[in-house]
Amino acid sequence: LKWLLPESLSTPALVVDHDVLVANLQRMSARMRERNVALRPHAKTHKSLDVAALQRAHGVSGLTVATVGEAEVFAAGGYEDLFIAYPVIAKGDKAKRLARLAASVRLSLGVDSVPAAQFLCDAGLAGNAAVMIEVDTGQHRSGVLPEDAGPLAEAVAELGLEVEGVFTHAGHGYWTRAAPLGAARDEVTRLGEAVESLAGRGIRVSRVSAGSSPTVFGSAMPPVTEERPGTYVFNDRQQVALGAADCEQVALAVAATVVSTAVRGQVVIDAGSKALGSDRPSWLEGFGTVPELGAAVVTSLSECHGIVAIEQHAPPKVGTMVRVIPNHVCPVVNLFDSYDVVAGGELVSRWPVSARGHLA
Amino acid sequence: LKWLLPESLSTPALVVDHDVLVANLQRMSARMRERNVALRPHAKTHKSLDVAALQRAHGVSGLTVATVGEAEVFAAGGYEDLFIAYPVIAKGDKAKRLARLAASVRLSLGVDSVPAAQFLCDAGLAGNAAVMIEVDTGQHRSGVLPEDAGPLAEAVAELGLEVEGVFTHAGHGYWTRAAPLGAARDEVTRLGEAVESLAGRGIRVSRVSAGSSPTVFGSAMPPVTEERPGTYVFNDRQQVALGAADCEQVALAVAATVVSTAVRGQVVIDAGSKALGSDRPSWLEGFGTVPELGAAVVTSLSECHGIVAIEQHAPPKVGTMVRVIPNHVCPVVNLFDSYDVVAGGELVSRWPVSARGHLA
């Protein structure tokens, strides 16, 4: 990492370098503009009105969110075009909240089943929210197969809901280090098949939405009209390992303090699973790396202890501050109430993680 | 689970059954009283002033916490005897905050190195906070070996700090399903050796503190004078698998809604890693079980999606509410802002997770 850590932080702390962040936003906006593809970043990564404001300054108009609660936070923050890229179930409390949202912003929602569409109708969303049909392009998590997209869209339209387009998340781009390229191809091919399946039922759509940070460049081509990367704003160890970012493009780290060197061959830092999350893809060892300790790996986590293996190093002094580049930044951000924003090694601002905990 | 879920919840939700919770508190208080061992529960599990008040009603006077921030929350809530069972580094901001805490409550702190003790002295804590020497009884995370406890205690005392006792966390009780018994024995034996090591340096201690929910009954005997279990208040899938709790003693679940049944052999629920955490011991498959689906396992997690394998079942309807018993309840509680408290299947209260996010 090129950027420096101010000594005044109280650890563990979520630290973001303002310059690297802005460079990341700029790069993505420029590339999507070149490809003539709309950029609708996933705000679940940053959950921050401050980061969203920077994205807007770089030409972003619509945002993607994962939950009704996140949509409410960004709507209250003045964002008027929100896509809940999730199979939303408009039951109980959420039915009312979605109706309120739809009355105040341009709202689009994911649907992958007729019952879910029926809940949207019952919530009174026909006519004031648009549906995006979720397509399974290979992750096999949610979404219908491309050939089933047309029949589902037809059933949704018959309920009186507007079908605006199709979308997918190529999560299988995270399955191996070599997966992103194939997953990006799957997005393009299978979203194309889904568009044809809709056309076969007489439904023409204007919006074909793909996206994840590792596949965003590989899939930004027709018929895709929109990309929804999230992690690109900060990047993380996983993105670097997948080839989606360079180390210099990592804008975020967890600052931690060495609290114990009592056990030989390791040091303990005060960032455990409650600061770093426990996400670990099968193709990465450990839970993060520590640049200050020669890229040593965080090999295991308790809730408030991170164990860093330092076989080759003399242990740093108890009290030393270090950074951890986490495996996966999204759940990490979700563990903190605020970002410590640095520029030129100085603390310049504190930003709230505005949508943290808005899970429902 | 014997208790029922109210239909009115907005999912994902952190749900606790009041009656099962109270029974758990009662049982632990009674057993520790029988053994004549002080119960100083670890509040990192519940992070709740409401749960702490119930613990107090069942005879608990002192609490254990993991961070300075947690200590501040419970001090502000009126708890006057707090043990930060962690190798606390009193640097910068934390030096001032610890000094403020020590002025207002009876504060004890973990130490496993001379430099850490020096930071405490520099923060002005000599004379108004007590030190507990951390002993490694087999987890090999932090703490000194029993035979090194005396020399460390002597060095700490020479700095002018009061050494009140020794403590350990037998985290190796979680390593296999059969581990708790041996880990409890290690606590008793090695804390005994540590006490002798201190006595050899002329330091007599009154407090010998052990604890973790799986080892609490096995180690509640002399020379142990205090136990610090945390998870016993709610229990979880891990405690049941370790034999530390019965299913009927599980007081907490994450309520979730089935959001997609599009992919055969699985259902998707709206509790992912941001609601369930990603903790998984090597000896447990998946990330939780779903009682409503025949104890089906949550086999994989995205941030807002949980995949539940249901090979043997007909898929439940989209919109169905289910409960997930999480692997490890402590990081799960830390992901929510509040508990939905139920009794007799009705929502009776909402409790804030008061110390959530107080990581530093």
XYZ file of C-alpha atoms in Angstrom:
720
model
C 0.000 0.000 0.000
C 1.308 3.419 -0.897
C -0.668 5.304 1.708
C 0.255 5.846 5.339
C -1.479 5.392 8.664
C -1.847 8.221 11.200
C -0.590 7.187 14.651
C -3.577 8.766 16.411
C -6.116 6.044 15.516
C -7.915 4.044 18.174
C -7.743 0.436 16.989
C -9.344 -1.559 15.513
C -10.333 1.112 12.992
C -11.710 1.088 9.470
C -9.352 3.290 7.470
C -9.870 4.510 3.936
C -7.394 6.483 1.858
C -9.256 9.298 0.147
C -6.943 9.589 -2.867
C -6.937 5.899 -3.718
C -10.717 5.785 -3.290
C -11.249 8.707 -5.661
C -8.873 7.189 -8.225
C -10.855 3.933 -8.093
C -14.160 5.755 -8.643
C -12.717 7.797 -11.487
C -11.256 4.768 -13.264
C -14.488 2.762 -13.143
C -16.647 5.692 -14.267
C -14.293 6.396 -17.180
C -14.191 2.781 -18.335
C -17.944 2.314 -18.214
C -18.390 5.586 -20.117
C -15.988 4.300 -22.816
C -18.050 1.136 -23.109
C -21.290 3.117 -23.138
C -22.572 1.019 -20.246
C -24.402 2.567 -17.298
C -22.618 2.287 -13.946
C -25.006 1.549 -11.071
C -22.619 0.732 -8.221
C -23.665 -1.606 -5.454
C -23.821 0.498 -2.303
C -23.849 -2.571 -0.021
C -20.045 -2.381 -0.108
C -19.615 1.125 1.275
C -23.060 1.786 2.854
C -21.936 5.396 2.926
C -23.658 8.587 1.804
C -20.204 10.192 1.602
C -18.848 7.587 -0.816
C -22.097 7.732 -2.791
C -21.677 11.508 -3.091
C -18.213 10.957 -4.583
C -19.654 8.386 -6.981
C -22.270 10.929 -8.030
C -19.541 13.518 -8.567
C -18.035 11.000 -10.995
C -21.199 10.664 -13.037
C -23.110 7.923 -11.251
C -26.859 8.525 -11.067
C -28.489 5.275 -9.964
C -27.417 3.043 -7.108
C -27.861 -0.638 -6.350
C -28.742 -1.829 -2.838
C -29.409 -5.220 -1.257
C -32.139 -4.521 1.298
C -35.201 -2.355 1.823
C -33.382 -0.726 4.749
C -30.407 0.233 2.578
C -32.809 1.675 -0.010
C -34.410 3.807 2.714
C -31.046 5.198 3.830
C -30.006 6.194 0.310
C -33.470 7.544 -0.523
C -33.310 9.725 2.594
C -29.855 10.825 1.426
C -31.270 12.175 -1.831
C -30.659 9.282 -4.249
C -33.666 9.021 -6.536
C -32.982 5.949 -8.640
C -32.553 2.806 -6.566
C -32.432 -0.833 -7.596
C -32.895 -3.484 -4.912
C -31.017 -6.254 -6.735
C -32.489 -8.951 -4.550
C -35.556 -11.214 -4.595
C -37.500 -8.864 -2.327
C -40.466 -10.295 -0.411
C -42.962 -7.482 0.238
C -44.599 -8.922 3.342
C -45.846 -7.177 6.495
C -43.825 -4.151 7.442
C -41.771 -4.363 4.245
C -44.895 -4.060 2.083
C -45.627 -0.658 3.618
C -42.023 0.489 3.524
C -41.655 -0.473 -0.144
C -44.850 1.388 -1.003
C -43.481 4.499 0.720
C -40.170 4.131 -1.118
C -41.862 3.660 -4.479
C -43.828 6.871 -3.888
C -40.645 8.891 -3.381
C -37.964 7.434 -5.703
C -37.617 5.601 -8.994
C -37.570 2.058 -7.573
C -36.715 -1.183 -9.324
C -36.767 -4.598 -7.678
C -35.559 -8.109 -8.340
C -38.062 -10.925 -8.833
C -37.413 -14.612 -9.464
C -40.817 -16.139 -8.684
C -44.522 -15.526 -9.228
C -45.290 -15.588 -5.476
C -42.747 -12.810 -4.906
C -44.373 -10.802 -7.714
C -47.763 -11.406 -6.123
C -46.497 -9.943 -2.816
C -45.359 -6.831 -4.767
C -48.824 -6.488 -6.276
C -50.507 -6.950 -2.918
C -48.254 -4.184 -1.583
C -49.628 -1.874 -4.255
C -46.404 -1.599 -6.234
C -47.932 -2.182 -9.671
C -47.547 1.074 -11.585
C -44.947 2.705 -9.335
C -42.059 0.234 -9.189
C -40.356 -1.668 -11.984
C -39.447 -5.341 -11.914
C -36.116 -6.785 -13.006
C -36.267 -10.541 -13.647
C -33.368 -12.299 -11.954
C -31.477 -14.734 -14.158
C -29.164 -17.503 -12.960
C -26.095 -17.243 -15.176
C -24.103 -19.906 -13.364
C -23.908 -19.149 -9.648
C -27.013 -21.258 -8.922
C -27.995 -19.116 -5.959
C -31.196 -17.366 -7.003
C -32.710 -16.393 -10.343
C -34.390 -18.456 -13.052
C -32.669 -20.140 -15.979
C -32.459 -17.946 -19.099
C -35.110 -19.979 -20.927
C -37.504 -19.588 -17.994
C -37.101 -15.798 -17.873
C -39.712 -15.164 -20.606
C -42.477 -17.250 -18.987
C -41.782 -15.636 -15.595
C -41.765 -12.134 -17.116
C -45.060 -12.875 -18.815
C -46.642 -14.027 -15.548
C -45.268 -10.961 -13.757
C -46.622 -8.644 -16.458
C -50.023 -10.335 -16.258
C -50.160 -9.346 -12.585
C -49.952 -5.732 -13.775
C -46.304 -5.139 -12.899
C -43.921 -3.393 -15.284
C -41.024 -5.614 -16.408
C -38.146 -3.258 -17.079
C -35.365 -5.755 -17.672
C -33.278 -8.693 -16.576
C -30.355 -8.891 -14.177
C -27.814 -11.318 -12.817
C -24.958 -11.544 -10.354
C -22.138 -13.754 -11.621
C -21.067 -14.844 -8.167
C -19.360 -17.868 -9.703
C -16.663 -15.417 -10.749
C -15.401 -15.818 -7.172
C -15.153 -19.600 -7.192
C -11.510 -19.855 -8.314
C -8.775 -17.375 -9.136
C -9.331 -18.089 -12.835
C -13.136 -17.856 -12.696
C -13.862 -14.194 -13.510
C -13.346 -14.414 -17.277
C -15.706 -17.344 -17.779
C -18.272 -15.883 -15.403
C -18.253 -12.599 -17.344
C -18.841 -14.537 -20.576
C -21.714 -16.383 -18.914
C -23.311 -13.080 -17.955
C -23.227 -11.822 -21.535
C -24.385 -15.091 -23.122
C -27.093 -16.034 -20.671
C -28.506 -12.545 -20.232
C -28.715 -12.506 -24.054
C -30.670 -15.771 -23.942
C -32.942 -14.329 -21.266
C -33.610 -11.228 -23.376
C -34.562 -13.513 -26.278
C -36.794 -15.580 -24.020
C -38.638 -12.386 -23.027
C -38.831 -11.259 -26.660
C -40.393 -14.642 -27.488
C -43.234 -13.662 -25.157
C -43.497 -10.240 -26.713
C -41.689 -8.436 -23.903
C -38.965 -6.009 -25.043
C -36.675 -4.748 -22.303
C -34.427 -1.723 -22.167
C -32.294 -2.713 -19.182
C -29.891 -5.661 -19.048
C -27.938 -5.533 -15.824
C -24.823 -7.518 -14.928
C -22.169 -7.006 -12.424
C -19.584 -7.817 -9.845
C -16.175 -6.227 -9.487
C -14.205 -9.174 -10.943
C -16.458 -9.530 -14.019
C -17.316 -5.900 -14.734
C -14.858 -5.332 -17.568
C -15.421 -8.745 -19.126
C -19.182 -8.333 -19.360
C -19.546 -4.635 -20.214
C -20.728 -5.232 -23.789
C -24.055 -5.759 -25.589
C -26.619 -6.854 -24.645
C -25.499 -5.660 -21.192
C -26.555 -2.043 -20.638
C -25.685 -1.659 -16.949
C -23.000 -2.869 -14.516
C -23.305 -3.095 -10.728
C -19.828 -3.552 -9.218
C -19.491 -2.801 -5.514
C -16.081 -3.746 -4.178
C -14.111 -1.713 -6.775
C -14.442 1.393 -4.576
C -12.071 -0.022 -1.937
C -10.804 -3.354 -3.310
C -9.505 -6.076 -1.025
C -7.237 -9.099 -0.862
C -9.708 -11.192 -2.824
C -9.969 -8.680 -5.682
C -6.172 -8.509 -5.932
C -5.922 -12.317 -5.974
C -8.592 -12.472 -8.703
C -6.640 -9.986 -10.824
C -9.429 -7.406 -10.547
C -7.204 -4.836 -8.797
C -3.568 -4.001 -8.105
C -2.239 -3.595 -4.594
C -1.968 0.156 -5.218
C -5.719 0.243 -5.795
C -6.516 -1.041 -2.293
C -8.062 1.984 -0.585
C -9.130 0.371 2.686
C -7.487 -1.430 5.570
C -8.278 -2.278 9.151
C -5.808 -0.599 11.492
C -4.864 -2.839 14.393
C -2.432 -2.860 17.309
C -0.076 -5.677 18.269
C -1.386 -6.675 21.718
C 0.576 -9.852 22.473
C 3.785 -11.532 21.370
C 3.755 -14.125 24.152
C 3.446 -17.169 21.887
C 6.463 -17.812 19.666
C 6.085 -17.531 15.888
C 3.001 -15.352 16.006
C 1.732 -11.989 17.097
C -1.776 -11.181 18.247
C -3.512 -8.075 16.932
C -6.702 -6.478 18.225
C -8.602 -7.128 14.996
C -10.479 -10.422 15.202
C -13.599 -11.704 13.498
C -15.620 -8.767 14.858
C -13.359 -6.407 12.870
C -12.228 -8.525 9.900
C -15.209 -10.826 9.345
C -14.575 -14.523 8.788
C -14.981 -14.692 5.008
C -12.401 -16.922 3.383
C -12.607 -18.302 -0.139
C -11.174 -21.824 -0.434
C -8.371 -20.500 -2.649
C -7.004 -18.018 -0.075
C -5.110 -18.900 3.067
C -6.157 -17.028 6.206
C -8.198 -13.891 6.758
C -6.036 -11.038 5.556
C -2.475 -9.843 5.109
C -0.387 -7.339 7.056
C 1.780 -5.133 4.813
C 3.774 -3.820 7.796
C 4.842 -7.399 8.598
C 6.032 -8.418 5.144
C 2.543 -9.414 3.978
C 2.267 -11.894 6.853
C -1.056 -13.734 6.912
C -3.751 -13.510 9.587
C -4.014 -17.262 10.074
C -6.815 -17.483 12.617
C -9.374 -15.318 14.338
C -11.135 -15.138 17.646
C -13.700 -12.402 18.115
C -11.213 -9.752 19.248
C -7.894 -11.480 18.479
C -6.235 -11.951 15.103
C -3.282 -14.339 14.993
C -0.588 -13.315 12.507
C 2.065 -15.909 11.640
C 5.517 -14.306 11.622
C 7.916 -17.254 11.404
C 10.428 -15.337 9.311
C 10.302 -12.085 11.246
C 11.396 -10.784 14.589
C 8.157 -9.942 16.388
C 7.243 -6.258 16.339
C 6.913 -4.512 19.681
C 3.698 -4.779 21.659
C 1.844 -1.545 20.891
C 2.920 -1.351 17.219
C 0.171 -0.282 14.831
C -0.291 -2.261 11.614
C -2.776 -2.513 8.774
C -4.688 -5.581 7.681
C -5.924 -5.909 4.111
C -9.065 -7.972 4.643
C -10.141 -10.817 2.371
C -13.525 -9.318 1.603
C -14.253 -5.710 2.353
C -18.086 -5.706 2.288
C -18.714 -7.604 5.539
C -15.830 -5.713 7.168
C -17.380 -2.300 6.520
C -20.621 -3.669 7.956
C -18.868 -4.258 11.301
C -17.872 -0.628 11.872
C -19.879 2.477 12.677
C -17.546 4.838 10.844
C -14.619 5.216 8.486
C -11.457 7.044 9.488
C -10.613 8.858 6.262
C -6.944 9.619 5.662
C -5.112 11.639 3.023
C -1.360 12.078 2.906
C -1.086 10.032 6.095
C -3.289 12.472 8.036
C -6.750 11.864 9.413
C -8.960 14.232 7.410
C -12.491 13.094 8.122
C -14.767 10.581 9.761
C -17.624 9.206 7.693
C -20.512 7.247 9.178
C -21.280 3.815 7.716
C -24.755 5.178 7.154
C -26.560 1.979 6.127
C -24.739 -0.370 8.499
C -27.076 -2.824 10.142
C -30.001 -1.998 7.854
C -30.377 -5.710 7.177
C -34.148 -5.932 6.889
C -36.782 -25.329 19.815
C -39.823 -25.193 22.030
C -40.556 -21.517 21.525
C -42.497 -19.949 18.675
C -41.906 -17.119 16.270
C -44.336 -14.199 15.906
C -45.352 -13.639 12.268
C -44.957 -9.872 12.527
C -41.137 -9.783 12.433
C -39.257 -7.983 9.692
C -36.504 -10.387 8.604
C -33.657 -10.967 9.126
C -34.222 -10.441 12.850
C -32.360 -11.406 15.999
C -34.944 -13.157 18.157
C -34.524 -14.175 21.777
C -36.995 -16.150 23.843
C -37.296 -14.507 27.243
C -38.224 -17.653 29.174
C -35.403 -19.791 27.834
C -32.947 -16.938 28.440
C -34.029 -16.543 32.063
C -33.844 -20.308 32.631
C -30.276 -20.307 31.275
C -29.246 -17.458 33.587
C -30.870 -19.107 36.568
C -29.231 -22.482 35.949
C -25.724 -21.044 35.617
C -26.072 -18.806 38.675
C -27.341 -21.737 40.751
C -24.550 -24.078 39.662
C -21.790 -21.587 40.312
C -23.304 -20.830 43.725
C -23.266 -24.580 44.531
C -19.587 -24.703 43.583
C -18.842 -21.554 45.546
C -17.283 -20.023 42.436
C -17.956 -16.420 41.430
C -19.820 -15.963 38.153
C -18.502 -13.028 36.112
C -20.245 -13.533 32.758
C -18.633 -12.339 29.563
C -20.856 -9.559 28.252
C -19.272 -9.685 24.765
C -21.894 -12.316 23.928
C -25.012 -10.288 24.628
C -23.639 -6.694 24.650
C -26.939 -5.813 26.269
C -27.766 -3.782 29.362
C -31.115 -5.590 29.488
C -29.527 -9.040 29.618
C -26.962 -7.772 32.140
C -29.830 -6.525 34.329
C -31.326 -10.031 34.283
C -27.920 -11.490 35.160
C -27.716 -9.069 38.071
C -31.188 -10.117 39.193
C -29.772 -13.649 39.352
C -26.929 -12.666 41.623
C -24.196 -11.596 39.216
C -22.223 -8.583 40.398
C -19.122 -8.304 38.188
C -19.020 -8.498 34.412
C -16.328 -9.439 31.919
C -15.839 -7.448 28.714
C -13.426 -7.647 25.779
C -12.809 -4.015 24.864
C -12.465 -0.585 26.431
C -15.574 0.459 24.514
C -17.622 -2.376 25.978
C -16.380 -1.453 29.460
C -17.555 2.127 28.883
C -21.039 1.005 27.863
C -21.492 -1.204 30.935
C -19.943 1.389 33.253
C -22.417 3.962 31.926
C -25.166 1.395 32.527
C -24.315 1.220 36.225
C -22.045 -1.840 36.422
C -19.274 -1.084 38.882
C -16.991 -4.102 38.701
C -15.612 -4.698 35.217
C -12.845 -6.998 34.011
C -11.392 -6.398 30.559
C -10.195 -9.968 29.982
C -7.906 -8.956 27.160
C -4.283 -7.838 26.778
C -5.271 -4.183 26.775
C -2.816 -1.691 25.269
C -3.321 1.691 26.939
C -2.044 3.887 24.131
C -3.276 7.279 22.905
C -7.000 7.749 23.250
C -7.342 4.456 25.145
C -4.947 5.601 27.873
C -7.264 8.507 28.689
C -10.415 6.421 28.444
C -9.000 3.736 30.740
C -7.991 6.364 33.283
C -11.544 7.738 33.239
C -12.978 4.227 33.651
C -10.634 3.379 36.519
C -11.765 6.523 38.302
C -15.408 5.491 38.171
C -15.534 1.680 38.502
C -13.600 -1.210 40.023
C -11.514 -2.051 36.938
C -9.327 -5.090 36.339
C -7.324 -5.679 33.174
C -5.468 -8.490 31.458
C -1.701 -8.262 30.972
C 0.629 -10.739 29.284
C 3.749 -8.601 28.736
C 5.881 -6.020 30.485
C 5.460 -3.462 27.678
C 1.665 -3.684 28.081
C 2.064 -3.164 31.843
C 4.298 -0.171 31.140
C 1.567 1.395 28.982
C -0.848 0.942 31.913
C 1.575 2.711 34.234
C 2.120 5.509 31.743
C -1.659 5.918 31.605
C -1.671 6.469 35.361
C -3.466 3.241 36.225
C -1.140 2.168 39.048
C -3.193 2.311 42.229
C -6.636 2.480 40.663
C -6.842 -0.596 38.430
C -5.880 -4.202 39.136
C -3.898 -6.457 36.841
C -4.796 -10.046 36.033
C -1.889 -11.998 34.542
C -2.995 -13.898 31.452
C -1.936 -17.543 31.368
C -1.822 -19.761 28.283
C -3.444 -23.014 29.377
C -3.359 -24.635 25.947
C -4.999 -22.403 23.357
C -1.669 -20.763 22.446
C -3.306 -17.486 21.523
C -2.163 -15.013 24.180
C -0.971 -15.333 27.758
C 2.303 -16.574 29.218
C 3.135 -20.140 30.168
C 2.274 -21.001 33.814
C 5.949 -21.038 34.842
C 6.445 -17.568 33.357
C 3.493 -16.087 35.221
C 5.473 -15.461 38.428
C 8.339 -13.569 36.770
C 5.845 -11.483 34.759
C 3.762 -10.742 37.880
C 6.909 -9.683 39.705
C 7.903 -7.307 36.899
C 4.366 -5.912 36.788
C 4.336 -5.388 40.557
C 7.707 -3.652 40.366
C 6.136 -1.105 38.026
C 3.754 -0.263 40.877
C 0.711 -2.093 39.557
C -1.444 -4.272 41.779
C -1.489 -7.920 40.678
C -4.868 -9.257 41.723
C -4.792 -12.657 40.092
C -4.374 -14.862 37.060
C -6.786 -15.706 34.275
C -7.107 -17.843 31.189
C -9.480 -18.601 28.354
C -9.443 -22.282 27.401
C -10.285 -21.639 23.778
C -8.871 -25.053 22.890
C -12.105 -26.406 24.355
C -13.597 -25.530 20.951
C -11.084 -27.433 18.825
C -12.990 -30.721 18.618
C -16.323 -31.981 19.909
C -14.496 -33.930 22.599
C -12.193 -31.067 23.620
C -14.080 -29.348 26.475
C -13.264 -31.876 29.202
C -9.511 -31.821 28.639
C -9.479 -28.060 28.225
C -11.286 -27.639 31.555
C -8.673 -29.874 33.222
C -5.923 -27.759 31.644
C -7.462 -24.626 33.123
C -7.458 -26.077 36.622
C -3.974 -27.598 36.410
C -2.173 -24.771 34.671
C -3.827 -21.965 36.600
C -2.708 -23.876 39.695
C 0.853 -23.920 38.355
C 0.627 -20.210 37.624
C -0.568 -19.491 41.182
C 2.437 -21.442 42.480
C 4.761 -19.576 40.152
C 3.468 -16.292 41.602
C 3.762 -17.633 45.155
C 7.390 -18.504 44.384
C 7.959 -14.794 43.819
C 6.118 -13.913 47.007
C 2.922 -12.842 45.245
C -0.260 -14.285 46.780
C -3.394 -13.836 44.680
C -7.040 -13.960 45.615
C -8.540 -14.267 42.148
C -8.082 -17.220 39.784
C -10.309 -16.779 36.776
C -11.194 -19.381 34.155
C -13.966 -19.678 31.738
C -15.758 -20.433 28.576
C -19.241 -21.919 28.245
C -18.063 -25.437 27.260
C -15.521 -25.695 30.115
C -17.326 -23.841 32.883
C -18.593 -26.875 34.796
C -15.409 -28.866 34.319
C -13.151 -26.164 35.738
C -15.302 -24.701 38.539
C -13.175 -26.098 41.356
C -10.135 -24.978 43.378
C -7.922 -23.142 42.715
C -10.402 -21.512 40.322
C -12.406 -18.817 42.140
C -14.228 -17.230 39.196
C -15.789 -18.339 35.893
C -16.429 -16.145 32.846
C -18.778 -17.975 30.467
C -20.509 -15.862 27.830
C -22.457 -17.964 25.365
C -24.488 -19.830 27.998
C -27.049 -17.010 28.044
C -28.308 -17.872 24.546
C -26.432 -21.032 23.491
C -25.980 -21.919 19.835
C -25.388 -24.814 17.460
C -21.758 -25.074 18.526
C -22.600 -25.338 22.251
C -25.149 -28.062 21.526
C -22.618 -29.978 19.412
C -20.029 -29.665 22.197
C -22.518 -31.069 24.722
C -22.576 -27.798 26.653
C -26.308 -27.243 26.070
C -29.459 -29.054 25.009
C -31.560 -27.867 22.079
C -34.222 -26.716 24.563
C -31.656 -24.338 26.065
C -31.148 -22.456 22.800
C -32.722 -19.059 23.498
C -31.752 -17.243 20.311
C -32.338 -17.655 16.601
C -32.168 -15.519 13.503
C -35.595 -15.218 11.917
C -35.415 -15.316 8.126
C -37.767 -15.438 5.150
C -37.584 -17.844 2.219
C -36.941 -15.495 -0.709
C -36.182 -17.892 -3.568
C -36.820 -21.521 -4.453
C -35.716 -21.164 -8.078
C -32.755 -23.553 -7.857
C -33.709 -27.197 -7.258
C -32.661 -28.873 -3.984
C -32.193 -25.642 -2.080
C -34.022 -22.620 -0.768
C -32.592 -19.156 -0.317
C -33.291 -17.241 2.892
C -32.658 -13.564 3.581
C -30.078 -14.286 6.299
C -26.592 -14.339 4.829
C -23.177 -13.659 6.314
C -24.286 -10.157 7.365
C -26.892 -11.771 9.650
C -25.350 -15.153 10.550
C -21.630 -14.400 10.515
C -19.293 -16.819 8.752
C -17.903 -18.663 11.782
C -17.606 -22.379 11.183
C -15.551 -24.786 13.275
C -13.937 -27.543 11.192
C -16.119 -30.138 12.937
C -19.464 -28.571 11.898
C -20.931 -28.589 8.414
C -22.397 -25.309 7.214
C -23.398 -22.132 9.025
C -26.527 -23.027 10.970
C -29.586 -25.247 11.023
C -33.229 -24.521 10.303
C -35.623 -26.275 12.720
C -38.655 -25.462 10.545
C -37.040 -27.385 7.664
C -36.196 -30.565 9.546
C -32.885 -29.190 10.851
C -31.717 -28.565 7.278
C -28.247 -27.011 7.104
C -27.350 -23.552 5.813
C -24.658 -24.788 3.441
C -23.340 -21.531 2.055
C -23.638 -17.810 2.551
C -23.483 -14.686 0.491
C -23.840 -11.375 2.295
C -27.641 -11.317 2.190
C -28.408 -14.841 0.969
C -28.276 -18.081 2.944
C -28.509 -21.305 0.937
C -30.341 -24.098 2.748
C -30.019 -27.612 1.318
C -33.423 -29.331 1.281
C -32.857 -32.488 -0.792
C -35.304 -34.512 1.282
C -38.018 -31.885 1.544
C -40.546 -30.245 -0.705
C -39.480 -26.601 -0.806
C -41.477 -24.316 1.510
C -43.390 -21.479 -0.112
C -41.605 -18.242 -0.972
C -42.463 -15.896 1.894
C -42.330 -18.570 4.636
C -40.635 -17.457 7.845
C -38.096 -19.797 9.436
C -35.510 -19.715 12.226
C -31.804 -20.349 11.914
C -29.815 -21.578 14.903
C -26.438 -20.004 14.181
C -23.112 -21.777 14.728
C -21.743 -19.116 17.058
C -24.008 -16.563 18.603
C -21.478 -13.900 19.694
C -20.582 -12.537 16.235
C -24.248 -12.835 15.217
C -25.468 -10.542 18.009
C -22.744 -8.087 16.986
C -24.378 -7.774 13.531
C -27.743 -6.522 14.791
C -28.829 -3.254 16.375
C -31.525 -4.838 18.511
C -33.098 -8.015 19.802
C -36.734 -8.870 19.175
C -37.714 -10.408 22.499
C -40.495 -12.983 22.422
C -42.430 -14.790 25.121
C -45.173 -17.300 24.457
C -44.754 -16.696 20.737
C -45.555 -12.974 21.108
C -43.205 -10.044 20.611
C -42.901 -8.506 24.074
C -39.960 -6.161 23.840
C -37.131 -4.787 21.769
C -33.723 -4.527 23.423
C -30.840 -2.566 21.934
C -27.524 -4.380 21.427
C -26.040 -1.610 23.552
C -22.336 -2.368 23.095
C -22.502 -3.397 19.442
C -19.683 -1.945 17.410
C -17.717 -0.796 20.461
C -14.678 -2.560 19.067
C -11.963 -0.151 20.159
